[in-house]
Coordinates of C-alpha atoms in Angstrom, one line a residue:
M1 CA -28.4 148.3 239.4
Q2 CA -27.1 151.0 241.3
G3 CA -29.9 152.2 244.7
F4 CA -32.2 149.5 243.7
A5 CA -33.8 148.5 247.1
A6 CA -35.7 146.2 246.6
E7 CA -35.3 143.1 248.7
K8 CA -36.2 141.0 245.5
K9 CA -35.5 141.3 241.8
M10 CA -37.8 140.3 238.7
L11 CA -37.7 138.9 235.4
V12 CA -38.7 140.4 232.2
S13 CA -41.2 138.5 230.3
E14 CA -41.5 141.0 227.7
M15 CA -40.6 144.4 226.3
K16 CA -41.9 146.5 223.8
I17 CA -40.0 149.5 221.8
S18 CA -41.7 152.0 219.7
R19 CA -40.1 154.6 217.6
E20 CA -41.5 156.9 214.3
D21 CA -40.9 154.0 211.8
S22 CA -41.3 150.8 213.7
T23 CA -42.3 148.8 216.7
L24 CA -40.2 145.8 218.1
K25 CA -40.9 143.1 220.9
Y26 CA -38.7 141.1 222.9
T27 CA -39.8 138.4 224.4
Y28 CA -37.9 136.0 227.1
I29 CA -38.0 132.9 228.5
Y30 CA -36.4 131.3 231.5
N31 CA -35.6 128.0 233.2
N32 CA -36.9 127.0 236.8
A33 CA -34.2 128.5 238.7
G34 CA -34.9 132.1 236.6
L35 CA -32.0 131.8 234.3
L36 CA -32.3 133.3 230.8
V37 CA -32.5 130.3 228.4
S38 CA -34.1 132.5 225.5
E39 CA -34.3 136.1 223.6
T40 CA -37.0 136.4 220.6
K41 CA -36.7 140.0 218.7
W42 CA -39.7 140.3 216.5
M43 CA -41.3 143.2 214.4
Q44 CA -44.6 144.4 214.2
T45 CA -46.0 145.3 210.8
N46 CA -49.0 146.2 209.7
E47 CA -50.6 144.3 213.3
Q48 CA -48.9 141.2 212.7
W49 CA -45.5 140.1 214.8
T50 CA -42.4 138.9 212.3
K51 CA -40.0 137.6 214.0
L52 CA -36.3 138.3 213.5
T53 CA -33.2 136.5 215.1
Q54 CA -33.3 134.7 218.5
K55 CA -30.6 134.1 220.9
E56 CA -30.3 130.5 223.1
W57 CA -28.3 130.2 225.8
F58 CA -26.6 126.8 227.3
R59 CA -25.5 126.5 230.5
E60 CA -22.8 123.7 231.9
V61 CA -21.7 124.1 235.6
G62 CA -19.0 126.2 236.2
L63 CA -19.2 127.8 232.7
P64 CA -20.7 130.9 231.5
A65 CA -23.6 130.5 229.7
S66 CA -22.8 129.4 225.8
Q67 CA -25.4 131.1 223.3
T68 CA -26.3 130.7 220.0
M69 CA -27.6 133.1 217.8
R70 CA -30.0 132.6 214.7
V71 CA -32.1 134.6 211.9
W72 CA -35.2 134.2 211.5
N73 CA -35.2 132.6 207.0
S74 CA -37.9 131.3 205.4
D75 CA -40.3 130.6 207.8
K76 CA -37.2 128.7 209.7
W77 CA -34.2 129.7 212.4
D78 CA -30.7 129.7 210.4
D79 CA -28.0 130.0 213.1
Y80 CA -25.5 132.5 211.8
F81 CA -23.3 133.4 215.0
K82 CA -21.7 130.8 218.9
I83 CA -20.5 131.8 221.6
S84 CA -19.4 128.7 223.4
F85 CA -17.1 128.3 226.6
Q86 CA -14.5 125.5 227.9
A87 CA -12.8 125.3 231.2
I88 CA -9.1 126.1 231.1
G89 CA -7.0 125.6 234.4
N90 CA -8.2 128.2 237.3
G91 CA -10.1 129.6 234.4
Y92 CA -12.3 129.7 231.1
S93 CA -11.6 130.1 227.3
E94 CA -14.5 131.9 225.2
T95 CA -14.7 131.2 221.2
H96 CA -16.7 133.7 218.9
L97 CA -17.8 131.2 215.7
R98 CA -19.1 132.4 212.5
I99 CA -21.5 130.1 211.2
N100 CA -22.0 129.8 207.2
N101 CA -24.3 126.7 206.0
Q102 CA -24.0 125.2 209.1
T103 CA -20.5 125.1 209.0
E104 CA -18.8 127.0 212.2
I105 CA -16.0 129.4 211.4
P106 CA -13.8 130.7 214.5
V107 CA -13.4 134.8 214.4
I108 CA -11.5 135.3 217.8
K109 CA -10.7 133.2 221.1
I110 CA -10.9 134.3 224.6
D111 CA -9.2 133.5 227.6
R112 CA -9.3 134.5 230.8
F113 CA -8.0 133.0 234.4
K114 CA -6.7 133.5 237.6
L115 CA -2.4 134.1 238.0
D116 CA -2.8 134.4 241.6
E117 CA -5.2 135.4 244.6
N118 CA -5.1 139.3 243.1
T119 CA -4.1 139.1 239.7
T120 CA -6.6 137.9 236.3
V121 CA -5.5 137.9 232.7
Q122 CA -7.5 138.5 229.9
K123 CA -6.5 137.1 226.3
R124 CA -7.8 137.4 223.0
F125 CA -6.8 135.9 219.7
D126 CA -8.0 136.6 216.5
F127 CA -8.5 133.8 214.1
I128 CA -5.5 134.8 211.1
N129 CA -4.2 132.8 208.7
S130 CA -6.0 129.6 209.6
Q131 CA -5.0 129.9 213.7
F132 CA -4.8 131.3 216.3
V133 CA -3.1 135.1 216.8
L134 CA -3.0 137.1 220.1
S135 CA -4.3 140.6 220.1
E136 CA -5.0 141.4 223.1
E137 CA -3.7 141.0 226.6
I138 CA -4.9 143.3 229.7
T139 CA -3.7 142.0 233.3
S140 CA -6.0 142.9 236.5
Y141 CA -4.1 143.2 240.1
F142 CA -6.7 143.2 242.8
S143 CA -5.9 144.4 246.4
K144 CA -6.6 141.6 249.5
Y145 CA -10.0 143.8 250.0
T146 CA -11.2 142.8 246.3
L147 CA -11.4 146.4 245.6
P148 CA -9.1 147.3 242.3
D149 CA -5.5 149.2 244.0
S150 CA -4.8 152.4 242.9
V151 CA -2.9 151.8 239.8
K152 CA -4.5 148.8 237.3
T153 CA -2.3 148.5 234.5
E154 CA -3.9 147.3 231.1
L155 CA -1.9 145.8 228.6
L156 CA -3.0 146.0 224.8
F157 CA -1.5 144.4 222.0
P158 CA -2.7 145.1 218.7
V159 CA -1.5 143.4 215.8
E160 CA 0.9 146.3 214.5
N161 CA 2.0 148.3 217.7
E162 CA 1.9 147.7 221.4
V163 CA 0.2 149.7 223.3
I164 CA 0.1 150.2 227.0
Y165 CA -3.3 151.6 229.3
K166 CA -3.2 152.3 232.8
S167 CA -6.5 152.8 234.9
I168 CA -5.7 154.9 237.9
F169 CA -8.6 154.3 240.5
T170 CA -9.0 156.7 243.5
Y171 CA -11.5 155.8 247.0
N172 CA -13.3 158.1 249.4
T173 CA -12.9 156.6 253.1
D174 CA -15.8 154.3 252.6
S175 CA -14.2 152.8 249.8
T176 CA -16.9 153.9 247.1
T177 CA -15.4 155.0 244.0
K178 CA -14.0 158.6 244.0
S179 CA -12.4 158.9 240.4
V180 CA -11.2 156.6 237.4
E181 CA -8.5 157.8 235.5
L182 CA -7.1 156.4 231.9
A183 CA -3.7 156.9 230.9
R184 CA -1.5 155.7 227.6
L185 CA 1.9 155.2 227.5
L186 CA 3.8 156.8 224.7
Q187 CA 7.3 156.3 225.9
A188 CA 9.0 154.4 229.4
N189 CA 7.5 156.1 232.1
I190 CA 5.7 158.9 230.1
W191 CA 2.4 158.5 230.1
Q192 CA -0.5 160.5 228.1
Q193 CA -3.9 161.2 230.2
E194 CA -6.8 160.6 228.1
R195 CA -10.7 160.0 230.1
L196 CA -11.4 160.9 233.7
S197 CA -14.5 160.0 235.6
T198 CA -15.4 161.6 238.4
Y199 CA -18.1 160.3 240.9
T200 CA -20.5 161.9 243.7
H201 CA -22.0 160.0 246.5
N202 CA -25.1 160.9 249.4
Q203 CA -22.6 160.4 252.2
A204 CA -25.5 158.4 254.2
T205 CA -26.7 155.5 251.7
K206 CA -23.2 155.8 249.7
N207 CA -25.9 155.6 246.6
V208 CA -24.0 157.4 242.9
L209 CA -25.5 160.9 243.1
S210 CA -23.5 161.6 240.0
Q211 CA -21.0 160.7 237.2
R212 CA -19.1 163.5 235.1
N213 CA -16.6 162.1 232.5
Y214 CA -13.9 164.4 230.8
I215 CA -11.7 163.8 228.0
W216 CA -8.1 165.0 228.3
N217 CA -7.5 167.9 225.8
N218 CA -3.6 168.0 225.5
K219 CA -3.1 171.4 223.4
N220 CA -4.9 173.5 226.3
R221 CA -3.4 170.9 229.1
Q222 CA -6.8 170.4 230.9
W223 CA -9.4 168.3 231.3
E224 CA -12.9 169.3 229.0
N225 CA -16.5 168.1 229.4
E226 CA -17.8 165.2 227.9
T227 CA -20.8 163.8 229.0
R228 CA -22.9 163.1 233.1
I229 CA -25.1 161.1 234.6
D230 CA -27.4 162.0 237.3
Y231 CA -29.4 159.8 239.4
S232 CA -32.4 160.6 241.5
Y233 CA -34.3 158.2 244.4
S234 CA -37.0 158.1 246.4
D235 CA -37.3 158.4 250.1
T236 CA -36.8 154.9 250.7
G237 CA -34.1 154.3 248.7
N238 CA -35.4 153.4 245.6
L239 CA -33.6 154.5 242.0
M240 CA -36.4 156.5 240.3
H241 CA -34.4 158.2 237.4
E242 CA -31.1 158.3 235.5
T243 CA -30.3 160.8 233.3
Y244 CA -28.0 161.0 230.5
W245 CA -26.4 164.0 229.4
L246 CA -23.9 165.9 226.2
W247 CA -21.6 168.2 226.6
Q248 CA -22.3 170.9 223.5
N249 CA -21.8 174.2 222.7
Y250 CA -20.4 175.0 226.5
H251 CA -23.5 174.2 228.5
W252 CA -25.6 170.4 229.2
E253 CA -28.0 169.3 226.5
R254 CA -30.4 166.6 227.7
N255 CA -29.5 163.1 226.0
M256 CA -31.9 160.1 227.4
R257 CA -33.2 159.3 230.6
Y258 CA -34.8 156.0 232.0
G259 CA -37.5 156.2 234.7
Y260 CA -38.6 153.7 237.1
L261 CA -42.0 152.5 238.5
Y262 CA -42.2 150.0 241.7
N263 CA -44.8 147.8 244.0
E264 CA -44.6 147.6 247.7
K265 CA -41.6 144.8 246.8
S266 CA -39.2 146.2 243.8
V267 CA -39.1 147.2 240.5
T268 CA -41.9 147.3 238.0
E269 CA -41.0 149.3 235.0
K270 CA -38.2 150.9 233.3
L271 CA -39.5 153.8 231.4
I272 CA -37.0 155.0 228.4
L273 CA -37.6 158.8 227.7
N274 CA -36.4 161.1 225.1
P275 CA -36.0 164.9 224.5
I276 CA -38.4 165.8 222.2
Y277 CA -39.6 169.2 221.8
Q278 CA -38.1 170.4 225.4
E279 CA -40.1 167.7 226.8
W280 CA -39.0 164.1 228.1
R281 CA -41.6 161.9 226.1
N282 CA -41.8 158.0 226.6
T283 CA -39.9 155.9 223.5
G284 CA -40.2 152.6 224.9
S285 CA -40.4 150.4 228.8
V286 CA -39.9 147.1 230.3
V287 CA -42.6 145.7 232.1
Y288 CA -40.9 143.2 235.0
Q289 CA -43.0 140.1 236.1
P290 CA -43.0 138.2 239.2
V291 CA -41.9 134.2 238.4
N292 CA -42.1 130.8 240.5
N293 CA -44.9 131.7 243.0
G294 CA -44.0 135.4 242.8
E295 CA -40.3 135.1 243.7
N296 CA -38.2 137.8 241.9
L297 CA -34.9 136.3 240.1
D298 CA -33.4 138.3 237.6
I299 CA -33.8 141.8 235.8
K300 CA -32.9 141.4 232.0
S301 CA -33.0 144.5 229.7
V302 CA -32.2 145.0 226.0
Y303 CA -32.6 148.0 223.7
G304 CA -32.8 148.5 220.4

């Protein structure tokens, strides 16, 4: 996460989220390597906690973690969705399956692989009429410095009409991102601007201070404000606040904020704040706890 100056990160063991009409809880279990094994969602009713859903991860060397999703039903867990991975050439294939009465039904398949050192491809297939049909293809080009080139082309293939998008990256002299622009191909060599994000950095620390997002008004031929994110840091470089704004009625309105608390080593709590009656009110939090004899291995956050 941008701006954390901690030497080690921490694992979340439990998180509670309070809403106007309910309180939710997430509990997490990790293996000895600090990798997430399961996440269980609970809801509090009359001071009693009731299981709702569960996610469980299974890992094979060299592949992302497969995932099984369950719902608590009649005092037992019922599987209802699964994401599995299989190695293919210079990459892997990701298959999403819906589970009905213990029968796995394919939904989509996503293949990700390298064409060469600087080019990666992602293909999405939808399961239609008992077969996988290509619906989207994204090709990404990277420079030898591992930063995206000034132009990154994304090819999208919906079922009916071909749509081609292009993302244009610009960089500051210190390699921090200056802007990202999204454009859509209207016809041969004619691109329609759609979205733009610009970034302001602290020149000394390279931390992001602000991200401003714009949407293109084709009628007026100009960029218009949409959203904004402001970041603030402590004197030691720790990220203290992320504040989200919406552009409404010709001015910026506060939307939400994350706040961070630290001990002498690392972040200990992430606060979720919302503007209520013109004040920031805490509506949830993530508490981080050390594992494995005090070594903090990872950060995991879940909302809603």
